[in-house]
Amino acid sequence: MKKPFDKELYRNLGINELILLGIYSIASNGEQCTFERLAKESFDLFPETFCLSQYPKWPDSRKLDRSLRTLRKRKLIIG
């Protein structure tokens, strides 16, 4: 598991930017970026943003859905 970033470093970044960083992290390791892998990577790197509100030790994949559609619409990602 990767060490999460300090929340102060990503506090001012939007969820779209954090997702792009997660995609970059996965791709830079030569891995395929699936939805499940991205949910894990996003939570590992940015747990405060990608956790379930009532269960902060668990990732919330729903937070990826709308943002991924927005990123696709802007042609920043494909898939």
Tab-separated table of C-alpha atoms in Angstrom:
chain	number	residue	atom	x	y	z
A	1	MET	CA	0.000	0.000	0.000
A	2	LYS	CA	1.224	3.449	-0.855
A	3	LYS	CA	1.614	6.069	1.804
A	4	PRO	CA	-1.247	8.593	1.642
A	5	PHE	CA	-0.494	12.209	0.925
A	6	ASP	CA	-0.778	14.688	3.764
A	7	LYS	CA	-4.284	16.141	3.512
A	8	GLU	CA	-2.848	19.668	3.620
A	9	LEU	CA	-1.133	18.988	0.285
A	10	TYR	CA	-4.348	18.148	-1.534
A	11	ARG	CA	-6.920	20.150	0.402
A	12	ASN	CA	-7.210	22.776	-2.367
A	13	LEU	CA	-7.382	20.297	-5.241
A	14	GLY	CA	-10.703	19.242	-6.690
A	15	ILE	CA	-11.822	15.649	-6.977
A	16	ASN	CA	-11.189	15.655	-10.747
A	17	GLU	CA	-7.548	16.577	-10.210
A	18	LEU	CA	-7.155	13.910	-7.522
A	19	ILE	CA	-8.622	11.286	-9.842
A	20	LEU	CA	-6.201	12.306	-12.589
A	21	LEU	CA	-3.335	11.933	-10.121
A	22	GLY	CA	-4.632	8.468	-9.220
A	23	ILE	CA	-4.786	7.481	-12.890
A	24	TYR	CA	-1.256	8.781	-13.406
A	25	SER	CA	-0.015	6.820	-10.396
A	26	ILE	CA	-1.514	3.584	-11.714
A	27	ALA	CA	-0.303	4.119	-15.294
A	28	SER	CA	3.210	5.067	-14.168
A	29	ASN	CA	3.474	1.629	-12.529
A	30	GLY	CA	2.584	-0.026	-15.830
A	31	GLU	CA	-0.766	-1.259	-14.515
A	32	GLN	CA	-4.122	-1.240	-16.246
A	33	CYS	CA	-6.399	1.436	-14.795
A	34	THR	CA	-9.694	-0.292	-14.095
A	35	PHE	CA	-12.502	1.304	-12.105
A	36	GLU	CA	-11.809	-0.940	-9.110
A	37	ARG	CA	-8.070	-0.249	-9.246
A	38	LEU	CA	-8.715	3.491	-9.450
A	39	ALA	CA	-11.078	3.352	-6.463
A	40	LYS	CA	-8.363	1.626	-4.423
A	41	GLU	CA	-5.578	3.943	-5.581
A	42	SER	CA	-7.640	7.085	-4.960
A	43	PHE	CA	-8.499	5.923	-1.458
A	44	ASP	CA	-4.911	4.870	-0.709
A	45	LEU	CA	-3.504	8.232	-1.809
A	46	PHE	CA	-6.314	10.548	-0.694
A	47	PRO	CA	-8.266	8.773	2.051
A	48	GLU	CA	-9.950	11.898	3.427
A	49	THR	CA	-11.581	12.631	0.063
A	50	PHE	CA	-12.447	9.099	-1.059
A	51	CYS	CA	-13.768	7.537	2.142
A	52	LEU	CA	-17.300	6.702	3.180
A	53	SER	CA	-18.543	9.501	5.408
A	54	GLN	CA	-19.745	7.223	8.204
A	55	TYR	CA	-16.976	4.641	7.771
A	56	PRO	CA	-13.745	6.536	7.049
A	57	LYS	CA	-11.640	3.363	6.911
A	58	TRP	CA	-13.520	2.234	3.775
A	59	PRO	CA	-13.371	3.666	0.226
A	60	ASP	CA	-16.434	5.181	-1.438
A	61	SER	CA	-16.363	4.353	-5.145
A	62	ARG	CA	-19.483	6.457	-5.751
A	63	LYS	CA	-17.304	9.544	-5.495
A	64	LEU	CA	-15.604	8.541	-8.738
A	65	ASP	CA	-18.685	8.099	-10.905
A	66	ARG	CA	-19.758	11.647	-11.792
A	67	SER	CA	-16.191	12.928	-11.945
A	68	LEU	CA	-15.134	10.199	-14.359
A	69	ARG	CA	-18.012	11.130	-16.680
A	70	THR	CA	-16.959	14.780	-16.488
A	71	LEU	CA	-13.333	13.916	-17.276
A	72	ARG	CA	-14.454	11.809	-20.260
A	73	LYS	CA	-16.679	14.622	-21.529
A	74	ARG	CA	-13.725	17.022	-21.317
A	75	LYS	CA	-11.655	14.407	-23.218
A	76	LEU	CA	-9.087	14.240	-20.421
A	77	ILE	CA	-9.527	10.466	-20.142
A	78	ILE	CA	-10.868	7.642	-22.291
A	79	GLY	CA	-12.473	4.380	-21.358
